[in-house]
Structures are given as structure tokens and as C-alpha cells.
Amino acid sequence: MKRFQSIVLAAIAVMFAAAYVVPSVPVAAQSSAALSIVPKKKYTIEAGKTVNDKLTIRNLDNEKELNLTLRVVDFTYRDDSGTPKLLLKEDEPTKTWSLKPFLTVPKQVKVEAGKSKTIDMSIKVPKGHGAGSYYSAIVYSSGAPDGGNVGLNASGVTLAFVNIPGKVNENLKVEDFGAYGTVGKDRTPSYLNFTATEPRLMAYTLKNDGNVTEAPVGSISIKSMWGQEYTIDNVNPNESLALIGQSRTFTSCIKLETEEIKMNGNTSEVKKCSSAGLWPGYYSASLNLFYGQNGNSTKELNEAGSFWYLPVWFIILVLIVLVLVGIGIWLLVRKIRNGGTSKKRSRRS
Amino acid sequence: MHHRLARFHSHNHPWNYLWAEAALALCLAFALLAAPTSALRFQDRSLYMDSTLPGATADYTVKFRYMSPDPVGSVDLLFCVDPIPHHACVTPPGLDVSNASLSQQVGELGFVISNRSTNHIVLTRASVAPAPGGLLSSYTFANIKNPTDSSQSFSIRLRSHSTPDASGTQIDFGSVKGQVTEGVEIATQVPPMLIFCVAEEVSEDCATTNDNNYSDMGELSPSSTLMAQSQMAVGTNASGGFAITANGLPFSAGTSIIDGPMVPTESRQGVNQFGINLVENDLPDVGEDPEGTWANAVVSPDYAIPNRFKYVPGDVVAYSPNVSLMKKYTVSYILNSHKDLRAGVYSTTVTYIASGRF
């Protein structure tokens, strides 16, 4: 009996040791993990109407089939940028702005190696549904590998936005406005009241308390203490959106450069910020924004801001000038005093 | 005598100033009253287009409330891309109001179209003061050809004048915003696309991968750090750019989990720790810096510190705020274990999700 017990204990010990020590066996991936999709779709659909559209998916892998599982999930804002926060949990409650109840896509898609496939999608808005913005994300997940101890999986996402026209509640508030950029080693950009490097961006943060996504338009005027004026004609060149409830920071280049680039045979426009050649000194800025959906009031927002641009070389130059002026004054005072003293001496003598 | 004069002067001196101040105040009041009232903004401005399809012929209803009491003889409507009145006016591509007709008017009445061109309409009437209280007025124009560019909004710059031909000083002003949208979708010049691939090794353009979607890190030991790396490439011509998040539970075997540090942390042997970063490291020697010319596609700050690792599921690990053609990232994985770690086969699946931005 004792011998049996020791055999069992030894077997359990070997099992645990093996589980701890023995590496898992690699298993080949089941699917391609290289895909091309449409990143964003935008629709205007009247209540009671249905829109049928196509989604094109391309398998970039020339050898393996792309097996995708499609899921519609809600998303919201992650921070004040335009990066979506996907709500991936299966039991995630449906949001008030969710497009899930109206959006239909296939659950599984197979795309042959190196080929493209077009799939059907439809959005059906019920009759009498209230006006506003609705959005969700279509997640395309490639098949996960069955083995290895670090498995890799690639998923792509299409963000789908629908505007249902009608009377909506629109309410944007300006929370912040000014020059924008990074300071020192901090790589997270922020508003700048004082900067030693030439700012290339102006930004404004809007809080969206309405029930629609908003893409404001308008302009920014910047005036320097030396009289130069700079105007940003388009403060939302990418048609970026403030989601419902979001405090969204929109950035615009003080000087915008556009460049044409080619991607997969198509030509696209790239917008980049370049130096506007700002002089050191104090700058005041004014923001003039417009927003409003079709048939709703066009609302206007105005805000003022300012910043100092003082590069290190300029501060050093100012200090040198101040020191020189100080020395000059000291020499002048000394000369006057010496002159007075010599006159007194000459009078005494 | 001198004393008397001094007393008289001290008594009258303040009164002398008072008269001067009163005279100045009267002049200022007269100047203010005599000056023309400054222009006000039209209130409750809106535009309704009965069709928002690009290039379609539509009815436009412009609404606003007159704010100044001055007589209005004309209203000027200038259609521009930019709503700011003092900016140069660029006509929205495709728009044509030269055949527009005034089909309905409500509120302030009596207007007819006196002048119109591709992007300009002038309404005129006999100069009459608006009804007190700022009556909400609306004017519907039929037969307007919509702009064709759905990627940008347009505006109608409104001005009222006392003259019949919209000349001279403006009385009230303001802009309304409109935009054409495709019924099915907003078509852009180039279909936006997002290209993304993940494998142990990928090429920068995703044209080739080594088709290996797993990595075996070896045997856990409290005295060594297990390492692995994978690669991913991403690119988009969408103006909003992209974001990649890392998702999935940390290393686990049943209920036993090796958590990832919540903040960028050095690799420490003998401590339960699973972390990743996207830059070249020398402690331990693993990983590579991103490859590709697109400087705007960057690694998130927390995952861009050499020799510091972090893993929080759902974190953005790389992003671009605008168009960024292909860029390749190498992800480094480190795994450390405590000597008392429960025995088991520890594994994880990291799902990298690439999305566009809004």
C-alpha cells in the first residue's frame, strides 16, 4: 500500500514538474493575419429607411486563406483624441448611441489567399426613430492559433456612423483653446502658455453635450506683438468628430502643407504641419467656430487665447542686451559721478 | 486784495473742472447717440436643404431673426466654403444658385430676388424697419444645385442692408452652415483603406509574412527572463489615421495569472511579470525600433521606453493622427516568474486590433 501511495505521489509530482518545465508544442496558424479593410463608413439615413452597402475585405497573404469572424460592438471615446475605445465584452450593455440594433453583417467570411471579397451590410432604421447620431464598430477577427505560448491575432475595425436627420439637440462648449504641443521630454501633447520651441499647432477642446456627433468648421486668427497675423482657414481639415459626451481636442496646423502620395495605385493627400516662421514674443489668438446639422440652428462659438513663444536663444539675447544696458547705465552713472567729483575737486583747488 | 482773489479762486476752481467734465460728457453722449448702431448678428440662424445629395437640385430654407431695428432694404446671401465674413470667398465646388427662385417667405416679407449669380443671391424690397422683437423669418429658395464635394461643409454668409442693392453699411450679419452627404455613404476621392498584418515576421508593406502566428518562449524559470518578439505592419490613407490596441488576458494557466505591469517597468527576474514594448532593448536584448519613413506614426509613450515593459489589455500601443503609409513595429515580450509560481502551462493570445480614428 505504501509503495502504491509513493507511486501515485511520484506520478503527480512528475505531472506538475512536466507541466511547469515542458514547453508547449507550437502549432501552425489557422488563418492569414494580413488584411485590408475600410476604416470608416458614414451614412445619413432617414427614419424608416434601409441602406444596403458593401464592405470590401482583402487578404494580403498570398498563401493562406483569411478566415474572419465579424462582430458588431459599441465604442466610445478613449480620451480627448479620436481613438475609439471598443467595448468588446460579450455582456457589454448596449449604449444609447448604438447602431447594433440596426446593423446587419455576415458572421463569418472566408477570403481566398491574395484575393478580395465584397460582403453585404445593411442598416435599417425603424420608422419614427428619433433624430441623432448612432455609431458602432464592425470588428473583423482572424482565427487565433491553437498552440504556442504567445499566440498572435490580428483584427481590423470599421467604424460605422449614421446620422438620422431631424430636430436634434446640439450643444458644444469650448473648454480650452491655445497653442498645442509637447514640452521637453514629455511626449504627451498639451496646451502651451509658454513655449521655447516654435508652436506648429493650435488646438481647441470642445465638450459635446448634445445627442449628435459634431464636426465644427471655422477659423483661428493669431496676432503677434510685432503685428504679424496668421489665419487658419480650416480648423477641422480632417472632418474629425466630437462624439456624444466627449471632450474632444481638435488640432490645426498654423501652417499646413499638403503632399500627394500613392497607396496601392491610388493617390491620397497628406497634410503636414510646417514652420510658420513665428517671431519670438507674445501672441493673442481668437477662435471662431460654427456647427449645426441640416435644418437645425447654425451655432457660433468664439474664444480668445494667448501664448508666449520665447526660444532659448532669444532669452539669452535679451539677457545679454539687459546686461549690456546695465553696464552702460553703470558706466554713465560712474562717469557723471566722476565728472561731479572732479568739478568739486577743481573748485576746491 | 491778493487774499480775496485767492479765496475766490479756491472756491471756484472745482466748479471750473465740473463744467469742463459736464461739457465733455455731453459731447460724448451726443457722439454716441449720433453714431450709427453697430451691426448685430442674426439670431436663430439655420439652413434646411430638402435634399443633401451631392449635385442634386434642392430647395434651401434659410431662417434667421433680424436683430437691429434699422430699416432693411436688402439681404445679401453669399455661398462660400468658409463661413467667416471677412475671409476670401471660395465658391463650394459644384454649387449653382444662378437659377434659384424665391418660392416662399415668412416673417419679414416683400422680398424679391434682384440679383443672382453662381454663388450669390440678393433679396430686395422697399426699405422697411423690421417688426419689433426680432421676428423669425424664413426664405425658401427653389432650384439650387447642391455642391458636389461631400468631404467639406459650406456656408451662406448673410448680411442685411438698408439700401435696395446690398451696398453700403451692413446692418445685421451671420452665417449658416450646410453640408451635402451621400445617401448611401460619403464617397471620398480615394476609398480609404486600412492595411494591417501581424506575424512573427512581416514585411513593411504586408506583402509577405513568415506565416507564423505564435511564439514559444521556452521554460519558465525564476532565474531567467523569457523573451520573444513579433512584428506588425500598418498603414492607412484615411485622413483620421489609425490606432492599434493590444488585447487579451496576460499569461495564465487556469486561474493562475502572470500580470503585466500597469506602468512601464524594468524586467526583473524572480518576479511574476509579463510585459511588452515596441522599441529596441538591451536589458534584455530583444526588439527593434519601428521601421518606416512615416514620422507621424508613433509608438504610444508608455510602450516606447527602452528596457521598460508594460501590458494593460486594451491599451493603444501605436497610432497615427493622420495619413500614414506603411510602418513596421516589432513587439518585444518578456516573461519572468517567481519561484513559487503555481505549476502549469502558461500561455496567452494577444490580439492586436487596428482601427481607424474618428
XYZ file of C-alpha atoms in Angstrom:
707
model
C 0.000 0.000 0.000
C 2.809 2.352 0.931
C 4.501 1.518 -2.333
C 1.281 2.346 -4.243
C 0.980 5.676 -2.427
C 4.551 6.612 -3.258
C 3.990 5.691 -6.933
C 0.873 7.921 -7.086
C 2.668 10.812 -5.372
C 5.642 10.431 -7.684
C 3.336 10.423 -10.718
C 1.598 13.629 -9.535
C 4.968 15.282 -8.902
C 6.189 14.323 -12.373
C 2.953 15.670 -13.877
C 3.363 19.066 -12.149
C 7.050 19.228 -12.973
C 6.356 18.392 -16.592
C 3.608 20.979 -16.780
C 5.922 23.605 -15.343
C 9.026 22.738 -17.318
C 7.988 21.299 -20.661
C 7.396 23.928 -23.293
C 4.158 23.869 -25.176
C 4.186 22.484 -28.679
C 3.935 25.047 -31.431
C 1.020 24.687 -33.774
C 0.786 26.384 -37.119
C -1.536 29.356 -37.518
C -5.004 28.573 -38.828
C -5.574 31.681 -40.843
C -3.879 34.568 -42.560
C -3.418 37.596 -40.326
C -2.913 40.187 -43.062
C -5.922 42.150 -44.204
C -7.088 45.371 -45.781
C -10.427 46.927 -44.829
C -12.341 50.198 -44.943
C -11.621 52.085 -41.697
C -14.711 54.309 -41.588
C -18.205 54.444 -43.055
C -20.615 57.337 -42.735
C -24.287 57.405 -43.658
C -27.278 59.723 -43.492
C -30.444 57.632 -43.251
C -33.956 58.870 -42.678
C -36.064 57.038 -40.108
C -37.989 54.199 -41.733
C -35.444 53.678 -44.499
C -32.853 50.983 -45.145
C -29.428 51.350 -46.675
C -27.678 48.410 -48.308
C -23.956 48.748 -48.793
C -20.863 46.641 -49.459
C -17.713 46.113 -47.432
C -14.573 45.066 -49.249
C -12.021 42.917 -47.444
C -8.698 41.977 -48.967
C -6.493 39.086 -47.913
C -2.912 40.297 -48.250
C -1.478 36.831 -47.635
C -0.734 35.059 -50.903
C -0.591 31.606 -49.350
C -3.153 31.307 -46.589
C -6.892 31.735 -46.611
C -8.224 34.568 -44.437
C -10.917 33.335 -42.059
C -12.675 36.189 -40.381
C -15.292 36.337 -37.672
C -17.342 39.534 -37.811
C -18.820 41.159 -34.727
C -20.589 44.440 -34.191
C -19.580 46.131 -30.950
C -20.191 49.547 -29.471
C -17.434 52.023 -28.997
C -16.932 55.290 -27.216
C -14.138 57.809 -26.805
C -10.930 56.805 -25.036
C -9.717 60.324 -24.233
C -9.859 63.701 -25.927
C -8.437 62.291 -29.164
C -10.134 60.425 -31.994
C -9.030 56.963 -30.889
C -12.042 54.710 -30.311
C -12.425 52.618 -27.176
C -14.002 49.370 -28.303
C -16.423 47.799 -25.841
C -15.503 44.195 -26.553
C -17.067 42.366 -23.605
C -19.799 39.960 -24.646
C -22.078 41.192 -21.856
C -21.478 44.889 -22.529
C -24.811 46.758 -22.263
C -25.978 48.377 -25.489
C -25.323 52.103 -25.484
C -27.914 54.759 -26.284
C -25.996 55.690 -29.432
C -25.545 52.079 -30.536
C -26.010 51.145 -34.165
C -26.014 47.433 -33.274
C -29.811 47.025 -33.386
C -29.926 48.396 -36.941
C -26.751 46.971 -38.467
C -26.510 43.558 -40.130
C -23.293 41.939 -41.365
C -22.369 38.289 -42.028
C -20.866 36.444 -39.057
C -18.178 34.538 -40.946
C -16.188 35.470 -44.028
C -13.573 33.496 -45.919
C -11.265 35.299 -48.298
C -9.006 33.284 -50.577
C -5.265 33.884 -50.436
C -4.310 37.102 -52.194
C -7.931 37.884 -53.144
C -10.601 40.432 -52.208
C -14.158 39.764 -51.185
C -17.145 42.080 -51.049
C -19.717 41.387 -48.376
C -23.183 42.828 -47.906
C -24.114 45.028 -45.000
C -27.402 46.734 -44.294
C -28.627 49.372 -41.878
C -32.355 49.510 -41.229
C -33.595 52.478 -39.211
C -37.069 51.887 -37.759
C -39.882 54.233 -38.709
C -40.369 57.040 -36.215
C -36.900 56.619 -34.735
C -35.577 59.802 -33.164
C -33.043 62.006 -34.933
C -29.434 61.951 -33.818
C -26.108 60.208 -34.322
C -25.636 56.461 -33.930
C -22.378 54.570 -34.182
C -20.818 51.154 -33.666
C -17.780 49.235 -34.870
C -17.511 46.153 -37.072
C -14.644 44.002 -35.793
C -13.022 41.519 -38.199
C -11.078 38.924 -36.204
C -8.698 36.500 -37.832
C -8.591 32.960 -36.454
C -6.404 32.525 -33.383
C -3.589 29.980 -33.426
C -4.176 26.859 -31.341
C -0.676 26.468 -29.932
C 2.459 28.239 -28.750
C 2.519 30.131 -25.510
C 2.224 33.532 -27.179
C -0.449 33.424 -29.846
C -0.918 36.342 -32.206
C -4.162 37.501 -33.649
C -4.869 40.422 -35.989
C -8.181 42.221 -36.080
C -9.332 45.152 -38.137
C -12.143 47.549 -37.357
C -14.553 49.575 -39.460
C -16.187 52.452 -37.590
C -19.746 52.993 -38.826
C -21.578 56.288 -38.240
C -25.200 57.045 -39.052
C -26.941 60.395 -38.820
C -30.720 60.305 -38.674
C -31.869 63.746 -39.831
C -34.390 65.823 -37.924
C -34.503 68.107 -34.916
C -31.548 67.288 -32.713
C -30.030 68.588 -29.529
C -26.733 70.300 -30.343
C -24.613 71.740 -27.579
C -20.880 72.349 -27.822
C -18.850 74.261 -25.247
C -15.276 75.470 -25.597
C -13.211 74.060 -22.732
C -9.764 75.150 -23.822
C -8.040 76.950 -26.654
C -4.432 77.848 -27.416
C -1.086 76.736 -28.766
C -0.567 72.985 -28.538
C 2.463 70.732 -28.471
C 4.855 68.745 -26.361
C 7.063 70.170 -23.645
C 10.590 68.820 -23.141
C 10.723 65.049 -22.803
C 7.003 64.759 -22.179
C 5.678 63.117 -25.323
C 2.047 63.726 -24.500
C 0.952 66.985 -26.108
C -0.767 69.674 -24.061
C -1.788 73.332 -24.199
C 1.146 75.731 -24.032
C 1.062 79.099 -22.307
C 4.792 79.432 -22.685
C 6.994 77.573 -25.132
C 10.659 77.657 -26.058
C 10.086 75.820 -29.348
C 8.034 77.294 -32.142
C 4.461 76.017 -31.849
C 3.136 74.468 -35.034
C -0.309 73.575 -33.790
C -3.273 75.420 -32.392
C -5.919 73.404 -30.616
C -9.336 73.754 -29.059
C -11.200 71.367 -26.792
C -14.963 71.112 -27.168
C -17.363 69.336 -24.837
C -20.240 67.755 -26.729
C -23.346 67.734 -24.520
C -25.733 67.136 -27.417
C -27.124 63.949 -28.909
C -25.253 64.150 -32.198
C -21.640 63.876 -33.221
C -20.270 67.235 -34.257
C -17.657 68.307 -36.803
C -17.247 72.074 -36.353
C -15.884 74.416 -39.009
C -14.406 77.873 -38.668
C -11.136 79.723 -38.353
C -8.397 80.789 -35.962
C -6.655 84.162 -36.131
C -3.279 84.642 -34.452
C -1.676 88.042 -33.884
C 1.852 88.628 -32.684
C 3.030 91.545 -30.543
C 5.030 92.647 -33.589
C 1.931 92.954 -35.753
C 2.122 89.804 -37.868
C -1.149 87.979 -38.424
C -1.696 84.322 -39.211
C -5.024 82.791 -40.143
C -6.023 79.134 -40.030
C -8.904 78.972 -42.515
C -9.939 75.414 -41.817
C -9.864 74.417 -38.167
C -11.058 70.882 -38.823
C -9.364 69.729 -42.018
C -9.895 66.023 -41.312
C -13.605 66.429 -40.528
C -12.889 64.985 -37.088
C -15.823 64.327 -34.786
C -16.665 65.064 -31.180
C -18.615 62.016 -30.019
C -21.630 62.283 -27.741
C -20.423 63.240 -24.256
C -16.812 63.626 -25.353
C -14.419 66.461 -24.604
C -12.616 66.421 -27.923
C -9.404 68.247 -28.712
C -9.177 69.370 -32.333
C -5.787 70.392 -33.641
C -4.921 72.541 -36.649
C -1.583 73.429 -38.188
C -0.625 77.107 -38.052
C 0.916 76.465 -41.447
C -0.394 73.498 -43.377
C 1.423 71.726 -46.154
C -0.216 69.174 -48.387
C 1.543 66.461 -50.264
C 0.219 63.848 -52.654
C 1.201 60.258 -52.000
C 0.377 56.963 -53.650
C -1.014 53.935 -51.873
C -1.927 50.790 -53.769
C -2.129 52.732 -57.017
C -4.406 55.442 -55.617
C -3.362 58.996 -54.874
C -4.083 60.429 -51.441
C -3.416 63.791 -49.883
C -1.240 64.051 -46.784
C -1.498 67.136 -44.614
C 1.520 68.122 -42.547
C 2.389 70.999 -40.249
C 5.372 73.118 -41.163
C 7.072 76.118 -39.571
C 5.122 79.351 -39.911
C 8.273 81.301 -39.029
C 6.858 82.808 -35.837
C 8.935 85.542 -34.220
C 9.610 85.291 -30.506
C 7.144 87.168 -28.347
C 3.573 87.300 -27.151
C 0.723 86.028 -29.320
C -3.008 86.504 -28.958
C -5.424 84.215 -30.773
C -9.143 84.127 -31.484
C -11.283 81.134 -32.369
C -14.471 81.411 -34.423
C -16.449 78.163 -34.820
C -19.700 77.176 -36.487
C -21.677 73.970 -36.109
C -25.187 72.757 -36.810
C -26.951 69.888 -38.578
C -29.162 70.297 -41.620
C -32.397 72.031 -40.625
C -31.111 72.930 -37.161
C -29.744 76.239 -35.946
C -26.248 77.137 -37.017
C -24.497 77.912 -33.756
C -21.412 80.004 -33.284
C -18.640 79.759 -30.700
C -15.983 82.378 -30.024
C -12.983 82.087 -27.736
C -9.766 84.009 -27.106
C -6.381 82.656 -26.072
C -2.734 83.620 -25.891
C 0.764 82.199 -25.580
C 4.372 83.267 -25.260
C 6.974 81.939 -27.679
C 10.384 82.564 -26.170
C 13.168 80.428 -27.632
C 16.311 79.919 -25.554
C 18.460 81.950 -27.972
C 16.048 84.854 -27.633
C 16.101 84.714 -23.820
C 19.928 84.657 -23.889
C 19.935 87.577 -26.335
C 17.567 89.563 -24.106
C 19.736 88.796 -21.061
C 22.879 89.920 -22.924
C 21.140 93.120 -24.007
C 19.940 93.740 -20.430
C 23.441 93.148 -19.072
C 24.908 95.494 -21.700
C 22.302 98.152 -20.929
C 23.027 97.680 -17.197
C 26.746 98.066 -17.793
C 26.081 101.110 -19.954
C 23.943 102.741 -17.266
C 26.531 101.920 -14.602
C 29.309 103.407 -16.736
C 27.203 106.502 -17.405
C 26.392 106.972 -13.704
C 30.030 106.445 -12.834
C 31.109 108.945 -15.445
C 28.595 111.535 -14.194
C 29.659 110.972 -10.585
C 33.344 111.137 -11.511
C 32.676 114.300 -13.501
C 30.896 115.875 -10.497
C 33.717 114.851 -8.143
C 36.432 116.226 -10.417
C 34.495 119.502 -10.765
C 34.245 119.750 -6.943
C 37.943 118.978 -6.671
C 38.777 121.628 -9.245
C 36.552 124.155 -7.394
C 38.299 123.317 -4.078
C 41.689 123.617 -5.678
C -6.756 142.008 -2.224
C -4.489 139.114 -3.072
C -6.069 137.034 -0.291
C -9.530 137.724 -1.575
C -8.573 136.680 -5.067
C -7.013 133.502 -3.750
C -10.161 132.671 -1.793
C -12.346 133.344 -4.842
C -10.146 131.084 -6.950
C -10.132 128.219 -4.419
C -13.924 128.454 -4.189
C -14.496 128.419 -7.936
C -11.675 126.137 -9.056
C -13.553 122.782 -8.592
C -16.585 124.255 -10.353
C -14.420 125.160 -13.309
C -13.448 121.458 -13.700
C -17.032 120.359 -13.189
C -18.209 122.448 -16.111
C -15.462 121.025 -18.292
C -16.359 117.467 -17.319
C -20.047 118.116 -17.926
C -19.301 119.553 -21.347
C -17.144 116.561 -22.225
C -19.852 114.144 -21.061
C -22.448 115.931 -23.172
C -20.201 115.768 -26.220
C -19.583 112.047 -25.702
C -23.288 111.340 -25.210
C -24.099 113.269 -28.365
C -21.390 111.437 -30.273
C -22.676 108.064 -29.105
C -26.289 108.872 -29.868
C -25.437 110.330 -33.230
C -23.235 107.381 -34.277
C -24.907 104.647 -36.334
C -25.850 101.495 -34.405
C -23.233 98.756 -34.779
C -24.065 95.604 -36.733
C -25.567 92.727 -34.781
C -25.602 89.032 -35.519
C -28.758 87.492 -36.919
C -30.053 85.097 -34.275
C -31.555 81.580 -34.597
C -29.920 81.099 -37.964
C -30.441 77.794 -39.749
C -30.342 76.174 -43.159
C -32.539 73.304 -44.257
C -31.774 71.521 -47.526
C -34.583 69.242 -48.650
C -32.008 67.050 -50.392
C -28.416 66.719 -49.259
C -27.275 64.578 -52.168
C -24.178 65.994 -53.864
C -25.036 67.737 -57.140
C -28.801 67.326 -56.637
C -31.267 70.157 -57.228
C -32.756 71.130 -53.895
C -34.835 73.675 -52.020
C -32.935 75.649 -49.401
C -34.762 77.255 -46.488
C -32.743 79.907 -44.674
C -34.074 81.084 -41.312
C -32.889 83.884 -39.087
C -34.103 86.557 -36.743
C -33.474 90.248 -37.559
C -31.920 91.910 -34.517
C -31.384 95.586 -35.385
C -34.331 97.982 -35.597
C -32.881 99.723 -38.674
C -34.882 99.617 -41.906
C -33.902 96.692 -44.150
C -33.985 97.108 -47.924
C -31.936 94.102 -48.976
C -30.457 90.821 -47.776
C -27.253 89.506 -49.282
C -26.620 85.729 -49.388
C -23.107 84.692 -50.391
C -22.358 80.960 -50.703
C -18.755 80.158 -49.683
C -16.760 77.242 -48.292
C -15.642 79.345 -45.324
C -18.271 80.920 -43.022
C -16.097 83.800 -41.782
C -17.418 87.041 -43.324
C -14.081 88.808 -43.752
C -12.298 85.850 -45.365
C -11.970 85.449 -49.113
C -14.944 83.567 -50.529
C -14.293 80.286 -52.313
C -17.379 79.014 -54.128
C -18.311 75.480 -52.995
C -17.438 73.140 -55.900
C -20.498 72.252 -57.954
C -22.862 74.733 -56.281
C -25.066 76.830 -58.547
C -27.706 79.282 -57.323
C -27.975 81.210 -60.595
C -31.378 79.621 -61.353
C -32.758 79.946 -57.828
C -36.218 81.366 -57.246
C -37.743 82.638 -54.022
C -40.622 80.218 -53.535
C -41.720 81.130 -50.015
C -41.120 83.797 -47.394
C -42.297 84.023 -43.804
C -41.782 86.774 -41.214
C -40.281 89.869 -42.785
C -41.972 89.953 -46.190
C -41.911 91.753 -49.504
C -38.600 90.483 -50.848
C -37.820 89.576 -54.446
C -34.572 88.372 -55.971
C -32.846 91.351 -57.557
C -29.534 89.797 -58.401
C -28.109 86.280 -58.576
C -25.010 84.522 -59.846
C -23.352 81.144 -59.278
C -22.841 81.717 -55.551
C -24.659 84.939 -54.792
C -28.278 85.987 -54.254
C -29.528 89.463 -53.337
C -33.040 89.877 -51.968
C -34.543 93.327 -52.191
C -37.621 95.222 -51.013
C -38.675 98.755 -50.143
C -36.653 99.706 -47.082
C -38.802 98.978 -44.023
C -37.872 98.596 -40.365
C -38.256 95.002 -39.152
C -41.077 94.231 -36.768
C -40.080 94.941 -33.163
C -38.896 91.959 -31.131
C -36.848 90.313 -33.873
C -39.311 88.339 -35.949
C -38.062 84.888 -37.034
C -38.096 84.980 -40.805
C -37.557 82.244 -43.349
C -36.886 82.331 -47.066
C -37.133 79.242 -49.267
C -35.194 79.133 -52.498
C -36.074 76.548 -55.106
C -33.870 75.151 -57.857
C -30.475 75.337 -56.183
C -27.855 72.890 -57.372
C -26.074 71.330 -54.385
C -22.300 71.349 -54.027
C -20.637 68.126 -55.123
C -17.912 67.819 -52.501
C -19.262 65.897 -49.532
C -15.954 65.984 -47.680
C -16.356 69.613 -46.635
C -19.181 71.775 -45.404
C -20.180 75.083 -46.962
C -21.743 78.270 -45.647
C -24.100 81.036 -46.619
C -22.839 84.404 -45.422
C -25.827 86.614 -44.664
C -25.909 90.416 -44.484
C -28.756 92.907 -44.308
C -28.552 96.441 -45.670
C -30.815 99.472 -45.724
C -30.086 100.002 -49.417
C -32.017 98.010 -52.035
C -28.870 96.607 -53.692
C -26.976 95.270 -50.675
C -24.471 98.108 -50.820
C -23.293 100.372 -48.050
C -23.024 99.580 -44.361
C -24.324 96.217 -43.215
C -26.980 96.133 -40.527
C -27.007 92.534 -39.299
C -24.824 89.630 -40.358
C -24.173 85.944 -39.677
C -23.548 82.630 -41.420
C -25.405 79.346 -41.723
C -23.679 76.020 -42.293
C -24.670 73.220 -44.650
C -23.170 70.007 -45.974
C -24.006 67.538 -48.674
C -23.937 63.868 -47.731
C -24.279 60.749 -49.810
C -27.462 58.812 -49.118
C -25.514 55.583 -49.033
C -22.131 56.778 -47.958
C -19.841 59.724 -48.132
C -17.651 58.913 -51.083
C -14.197 60.361 -50.883
C -11.799 60.926 -53.712
C -9.929 57.731 -52.889
C -11.569 54.877 -50.993
C -9.960 54.918 -47.563
C -8.303 51.690 -46.560
C -6.548 50.300 -43.543
C -3.855 47.696 -44.117
C -2.722 45.573 -41.198
C -0.767 42.367 -40.693
C 0.657 40.514 -37.724
C 3.085 37.579 -37.594
C 6.410 36.626 -36.129
C 7.974 38.363 -39.134
C 6.259 40.653 -41.623
C 7.421 42.854 -44.452
C 6.835 46.597 -44.162
C 4.140 46.561 -46.866
C 2.388 43.423 -45.501
C 3.054 41.717 -48.841
C 4.845 38.859 -47.113
C 4.838 37.321 -43.654
C 6.526 34.216 -42.331
C 3.024 32.807 -41.617
C 3.953 32.082 -38.040
C 1.357 33.448 -35.627
C 2.667 32.087 -32.382
C 5.849 32.201 -30.435
C 7.253 29.752 -27.985
C 9.091 31.458 -25.163
C 10.556 28.332 -23.579
C 10.650 27.143 -19.978
C 9.726 29.393 -17.097
C 12.477 29.879 -14.567
C 12.877 32.305 -11.666
C 16.479 32.868 -12.689
C 15.914 33.800 -16.317
C 13.784 36.098 -18.437
C 11.888 34.520 -21.298
C 11.740 36.645 -24.410
C 10.006 36.661 -27.759
C 9.181 39.103 -30.463
C 6.606 39.546 -33.182
C 6.053 42.111 -35.881
C 3.154 44.042 -37.290
C 2.838 46.496 -40.138
C 0.109 49.043 -40.597
C -0.825 51.829 -42.954
C -3.808 53.920 -43.917
C -4.690 56.631 -46.368
C -7.616 57.695 -44.170
C -7.236 61.292 -43.018
C -8.025 60.358 -39.416
C -5.077 57.955 -39.123
C -5.066 54.680 -37.183
C -4.688 53.210 -33.717
C -3.542 49.731 -32.674
C -4.584 48.290 -29.340
C -3.178 45.172 -27.657
C -5.905 42.994 -26.200
C -6.160 39.693 -24.383
C -5.530 38.324 -20.932
C -1.965 38.259 -19.626
C -0.146 34.928 -19.318
C -2.265 32.435 -17.462
C -2.614 28.771 -16.622
C -6.095 28.092 -15.347
C -6.753 30.616 -12.612
C -3.087 31.403 -12.115
C -2.167 34.648 -13.902
C 1.131 36.391 -14.537
C 0.020 40.001 -14.603
C 1.502 42.772 -16.687
C 2.875 45.906 -15.011
C 0.430 48.839 -15.067
C 3.275 51.292 -15.676
C 6.467 50.883 -17.716
C 8.742 48.716 -15.555
C 12.179 47.124 -15.836
C 12.386 43.400 -16.405
C 13.012 41.717 -13.024
C 13.931 38.050 -12.732
C 12.198 36.141 -9.964
C 9.086 38.342 -10.125
C 5.865 37.358 -11.882
C 5.843 39.741 -14.789
C 4.638 39.806 -18.395
C 5.249 42.911 -20.433
C 5.686 44.238 -23.936
C 7.165 47.258 -25.660
C 7.731 48.342 -29.249
C 11.321 49.571 -29.203
C 14.837 48.160 -29.132
C 16.038 46.994 -25.714
C 19.372 45.880 -24.342
C 18.241 44.723 -20.892
C 17.235 42.133 -22.018
C 18.475 42.192 -25.583
C 15.246 41.986 -27.532
C 13.236 44.007 -30.026
C 13.814 46.615 -32.694
C 12.835 50.214 -33.220
C 9.966 50.926 -35.644
C 10.869 50.858 -39.309
C 9.448 53.158 -41.957
C 9.613 56.740 -43.055
C 6.294 57.936 -41.655
C 7.258 60.026 -38.635
C 3.633 60.684 -37.671
C 3.022 57.001 -36.950
C 4.389 56.604 -33.447
C 4.558 54.178 -30.560
C 2.449 55.185 -27.541
C 4.688 56.830 -24.919
C 4.325 54.022 -22.333
C 5.441 51.396 -24.843
C 8.270 53.462 -26.312
C 10.735 53.368 -23.393
C 13.708 51.052 -23.952
C 14.111 48.389 -21.219
C 10.719 49.248 -19.719
C 7.772 46.945 -20.265
C 4.059 47.215 -19.674
C 0.958 45.252 -20.535
C -2.521 46.580 -19.928
C -5.132 44.906 -22.143
C -6.875 47.450 -24.374
C -4.006 49.950 -24.344
C -3.150 51.790 -27.545
C 0.380 50.695 -28.436
C 0.851 52.637 -31.685
C -1.077 55.282 -33.565
C -1.021 57.949 -36.206
C -3.166 61.098 -36.083
C -3.439 61.308 -39.866
C -2.458 59.604 -43.125
C 0.444 57.247 -42.620
C 1.509 54.754 -45.204
C 3.158 51.544 -44.100
C 5.142 51.382 -40.885
C 6.512 48.245 -39.239
C 6.659 47.673 -35.484
C 8.500 44.951 -33.612
C 6.832 43.927 -30.376
C 9.066 42.557 -27.619
C 7.639 40.243 -24.986
C 9.290 39.484 -21.655
C 8.143 36.919 -19.117
C 9.550 36.499 -15.605
C 8.332 34.127 -12.927
C 8.565 33.803 -9.176
C 9.915 30.586 -7.730
C 6.556 29.899 -6.056
C 4.548 30.293 -9.244
C 1.914 27.597 -9.491
C 2.898 24.895 -11.941
C 1.053 24.832 -15.244
C 1.273 25.548 -18.936
C 1.190 29.335 -19.181
C 0.043 30.895 -22.408
C -1.671 33.931 -23.851
C -3.121 35.158 -27.117
C -2.501 38.799 -27.817
C -4.990 40.261 -30.255
C -3.808 43.382 -31.995
C -6.754 45.448 -33.195
C -6.162 48.116 -35.812
C -8.871 50.688 -36.241
C -9.397 53.982 -37.945
C -9.944 57.150 -35.902
C -12.931 59.455 -35.872
